[in-house]
Amino acid sequence: WIDHKKVKFYTNAFIFHENKVLLGYKKRGFGLHKYNGFGGKVELGETSPEAAARELEEEAGIKSALKHIGVLFFLSDDEDCAFHIDIYRGDGFTGVITESEEMRPEWFFTHADDSLDTGAAPSIPYEQLWETDPYWFPYLLSNTPFRGRADFRTDPDEGKLLPCKWWFG
Ligand code: 6OG
């Protein structure tokens, strides 16, 4: 059991408002240039919901009544840790959405049709999310609890992290 990977705990929060979801464009660190929810590491002495609220305020400047809606478990061949990510959903928010050093917040329509009709916001940029996000986003969008696992490996040619096996449901 000494070979077993330690588990690192993270949070990720998605805010919904009027048929739109708020995503952040990652300006630095892990997941650079990808869109994602707001979140980060659960610090020592902190619970997961506390970390989720703190990270949302640090990265987007807002507060929301967050509901725990999903759990993701990731393994990667080149990481000596496994990742457990608690996914939260917030419907509505208080405060002023503020760009941080880490994230640039942007609204996206949850249904592509709304984007075509009004052009007021783009639809979710699935090609700029983590490769496994499209498998569990339908649950997040329909407010259905979910969990899942993915095993990643580093692509030898591109040096990119790619999922090789996954399950979500
Ligand atoms: P910092 O270390 O930058 O937080 N995260 C993932 N999010 C998605 N959607 N898919 C993944 O698949 C992810 N792996 C990690 C957890 C990193 C943030 O990135 C999330 C945290 O919210 C591989 O503070």
Short mmCIF file of C-alpha atoms and ligand atoms in Angstrom, two decimals:
data_model
loop_
_atom_site.label_atom_id
_atom_site.label_comp_id
_atom_site.label_asym_id
_atom_site.label_seq_id
_atom_site.Cartn_x
_atom_site.Cartn_y
_atom_site.Cartn_z
CA TRP A 1 0.00 0.00 0.00
CA ILE A 2 3.02 2.24 0.31
CA ASP A 3 2.87 2.64 -3.50
CA HIS A 4 -0.65 4.03 -3.37
CA LYS A 5 -1.02 7.60 -4.50
CA LYS A 6 -1.89 10.28 -1.98
CA VAL A 7 -5.16 12.07 -2.69
CA LYS A 8 -5.25 15.83 -3.17
CA PHE A 9 -8.61 17.54 -2.67
CA TYR A 10 -9.83 20.33 -4.94
CA THR A 11 -13.04 22.26 -5.51
CA ASN A 12 -14.63 23.62 -8.66
CA ALA A 13 -17.71 25.89 -8.65
CA PHE A 14 -20.03 26.75 -11.53
CA ILE A 15 -22.39 29.74 -11.22
CA PHE A 16 -25.64 29.83 -13.19
CA HIS A 17 -27.78 32.87 -13.98
CA GLU A 18 -30.53 33.37 -16.60
CA ASN A 19 -29.68 30.40 -18.90
CA LYS A 20 -25.99 31.19 -18.64
CA VAL A 21 -23.04 29.65 -16.84
CA LEU A 22 -20.01 31.61 -15.64
CA LEU A 23 -16.67 30.10 -16.65
CA GLY A 24 -13.20 31.44 -16.00
CA TYR A 25 -10.42 31.60 -18.57
CA LYS A 26 -7.35 30.33 -16.73
CA LYS A 27 -4.51 32.86 -17.02
CA ARG A 28 -1.87 30.95 -15.05
CA GLY A 29 -1.01 27.58 -13.50
CA PHE A 30 -2.75 24.25 -14.00
CA GLY A 31 -5.15 24.18 -16.96
CA LEU A 32 -3.61 27.31 -18.53
CA HIS A 33 -5.69 28.78 -21.43
CA LYS A 34 -8.62 26.49 -20.64
CA TYR A 35 -12.07 27.52 -19.39
CA ASN A 36 -13.19 26.02 -16.08
CA GLY A 37 -15.26 26.63 -13.00
CA PHE A 38 -13.70 28.57 -10.10
CA GLY A 39 -11.80 26.55 -7.55
CA GLY A 40 -8.56 25.24 -6.16
CA LYS A 41 -6.98 23.25 -3.41
CA VAL A 42 -8.74 22.51 -0.12
CA GLU A 43 -6.30 23.91 2.47
CA LEU A 44 -5.40 22.24 5.75
CA GLY A 45 -8.02 22.92 8.44
CA GLU A 46 -10.64 23.86 5.87
CA THR A 47 -13.69 21.89 4.72
CA SER A 48 -14.47 21.40 1.04
CA PRO A 49 -17.50 23.79 1.08
CA GLU A 50 -15.36 26.43 2.85
CA ALA A 51 -12.65 26.08 0.20
CA ALA A 52 -15.22 26.29 -2.60
CA ALA A 53 -16.64 29.57 -1.22
CA ARG A 54 -13.15 31.03 -0.62
CA GLU A 55 -11.87 30.15 -4.09
CA LEU A 56 -15.01 31.53 -5.77
CA GLU A 57 -14.54 34.84 -3.99
CA GLU A 58 -10.76 34.95 -4.64
CA GLU A 59 -11.03 34.10 -8.32
CA ALA A 60 -14.31 35.77 -9.37
CA GLY A 61 -15.08 38.25 -6.54
CA ILE A 62 -18.54 36.82 -5.82
CA LYS A 63 -20.47 34.71 -3.30
CA SER A 64 -23.15 32.12 -3.98
CA ALA A 65 -25.16 29.50 -2.10
CA LEU A 66 -23.18 26.53 -3.41
CA LYS A 67 -24.70 23.07 -3.67
CA HIS A 68 -22.46 20.00 -3.92
CA ILE A 69 -23.43 18.26 -7.14
CA GLY A 70 -20.55 16.03 -8.23
CA VAL A 71 -17.33 14.23 -7.43
CA LEU A 72 -14.50 13.63 -9.91
CA PHE A 73 -11.51 11.38 -9.33
CA PHE A 74 -8.49 11.73 -11.60
CA LEU A 75 -5.28 9.75 -11.89
CA SER A 76 -2.32 10.64 -14.07
CA ASP A 77 0.75 8.54 -14.89
CA ASP A 78 3.17 11.43 -14.33
CA GLU A 79 1.67 12.68 -11.03
CA ASP A 80 2.44 11.08 -7.69
CA CYS A 81 -0.99 12.16 -6.42
CA ALA A 82 -4.59 11.34 -7.25
CA PHE A 83 -7.07 14.23 -7.51
CA HIS A 84 -10.49 14.34 -5.89
CA ILE A 85 -12.51 17.30 -7.13
CA ASP A 86 -15.79 18.35 -5.50
CA ILE A 87 -18.02 20.07 -8.03
CA TYR A 88 -20.42 22.75 -6.80
CA ARG A 89 -23.29 24.51 -8.49
CA GLY A 90 -24.57 27.95 -7.49
CA ASP A 91 -27.80 29.41 -8.87
CA GLY A 92 -27.44 33.17 -8.61
CA PHE A 93 -24.73 35.15 -6.83
CA THR A 94 -24.02 38.31 -4.85
CA GLY A 95 -21.22 40.78 -5.41
CA VAL A 96 -19.56 42.11 -8.51
CA ILE A 97 -17.89 39.69 -10.90
CA THR A 98 -14.23 40.65 -10.91
CA GLU A 99 -11.34 39.40 -13.00
CA SER A 100 -8.50 38.02 -10.88
CA GLU A 101 -4.83 37.36 -11.63
CA GLU A 102 -5.76 33.72 -12.17
CA MET A 103 -9.11 33.85 -13.96
CA ARG A 104 -11.01 35.98 -16.47
CA PRO A 105 -14.75 35.31 -15.86
CA GLU A 106 -17.08 35.11 -18.88
CA TRP A 107 -20.75 34.12 -19.37
CA PHE A 108 -21.78 31.34 -21.75
CA PHE A 109 -25.27 30.24 -22.77
CA THR A 110 -26.02 26.73 -21.52
CA HIS A 111 -28.03 26.00 -24.71
CA ALA A 112 -26.36 26.75 -28.02
CA ASP A 113 -29.77 27.83 -29.45
CA ASP A 114 -29.92 30.87 -27.16
CA SER A 115 -26.56 31.99 -28.49
CA LEU A 116 -27.74 31.68 -32.11
CA ASP A 117 -30.98 33.54 -31.37
CA THR A 118 -29.59 36.53 -29.52
CA GLY A 119 -25.80 36.49 -29.91
CA ALA A 120 -25.74 38.05 -26.42
CA ALA A 121 -23.24 35.48 -25.20
CA PRO A 122 -21.36 32.60 -26.84
CA SER A 123 -22.30 29.01 -26.04
CA ILE A 124 -20.11 26.74 -23.87
CA PRO A 125 -16.66 26.40 -25.53
CA TYR A 126 -16.38 22.62 -25.15
CA GLU A 127 -13.17 22.49 -27.20
CA GLN A 128 -11.50 24.79 -24.64
CA LEU A 129 -12.49 22.77 -21.55
CA TRP A 130 -10.69 19.78 -20.05
CA GLU A 131 -11.15 16.81 -22.43
CA THR A 132 -13.38 14.91 -20.00
CA ASP A 133 -15.69 17.83 -19.11
CA PRO A 134 -18.14 17.18 -21.99
CA TYR A 135 -18.96 13.78 -20.42
CA TRP A 136 -20.23 15.23 -17.12
CA PHE A 137 -21.38 18.75 -18.14
CA PRO A 138 -24.84 17.41 -19.11
CA TYR A 139 -25.35 16.40 -15.44
CA LEU A 140 -24.11 19.76 -14.16
CA LEU A 141 -26.35 21.63 -16.61
CA SER A 142 -29.45 19.59 -15.76
CA ASN A 143 -28.77 19.89 -12.00
CA THR A 144 -28.35 16.09 -11.62
CA PRO A 145 -25.83 14.70 -9.10
CA PHE A 146 -22.97 12.75 -10.71
CA ARG A 147 -19.56 11.22 -10.10
CA GLY A 148 -16.79 9.93 -12.32
CA ARG A 149 -13.24 8.82 -12.80
CA ALA A 150 -10.65 9.39 -15.51
CA ASP A 151 -7.11 8.12 -15.95
CA PHE A 152 -4.81 10.50 -17.80
CA ARG A 153 -1.48 9.89 -19.47
CA THR A 154 1.02 12.28 -20.97
CA ASP A 155 1.02 12.19 -24.76
CA PRO A 156 4.67 11.48 -25.66
CA ASP A 157 4.57 13.61 -28.83
CA GLU A 158 2.82 16.73 -27.58
CA GLY A 159 3.61 16.45 -23.87
CA LYS A 160 -0.14 17.04 -23.34
CA LEU A 161 -2.20 15.40 -20.62
CA LEU A 162 -4.84 13.18 -22.29
CA PRO A 163 -7.56 10.95 -20.81
CA CYS A 164 -7.15 7.26 -21.72
CA LYS A 165 -9.93 5.64 -19.64
CA TRP A 166 -12.96 7.24 -18.05
CA TRP A 167 -16.40 6.67 -16.59
CA PHE A 168 -18.99 9.29 -15.57
CA GLY A 169 -22.55 8.82 -14.44
P1 6OG B 1 -5.37 25.45 -8.95
O1 6OG B 1 -4.35 24.41 -8.60
O2 6OG B 1 -5.06 26.17 -10.24
O3 6OG B 1 -6.74 24.66 -9.19
N1 6OG B 1 -9.22 20.64 -12.21
C1 6OG B 1 -10.02 20.19 -13.20
N2 6OG B 1 -11.17 20.69 -13.64
C2 6OG B 1 -11.76 20.02 -14.64
N3 6OG B 1 -12.91 20.53 -15.10
N4 6OG B 1 -11.27 18.92 -15.23
C3 6OG B 1 -10.10 18.41 -14.80
O4 6OG B 1 -9.67 17.30 -15.43
C4 6OG B 1 -9.41 19.04 -13.73
N5 6OG B 1 -8.27 18.83 -13.04
C5 6OG B 1 -8.17 19.82 -12.13
C6 6OG B 1 -9.54 21.72 -9.97
C7 6OG B 1 -6.91 23.72 -10.22
C8 6OG B 1 -8.36 23.70 -10.60
O5 6OG B 1 -8.51 22.82 -11.72
C9 6OG B 1 -9.51 21.87 -11.44
C10 6OG B 1 -9.31 23.17 -9.53
O6 6OG B 1 -10.53 23.88 -9.58
C11 6OG B 1 -8.37 16.88 -15.40
O7 6OG B 1 -5.71 26.39 -7.83
#
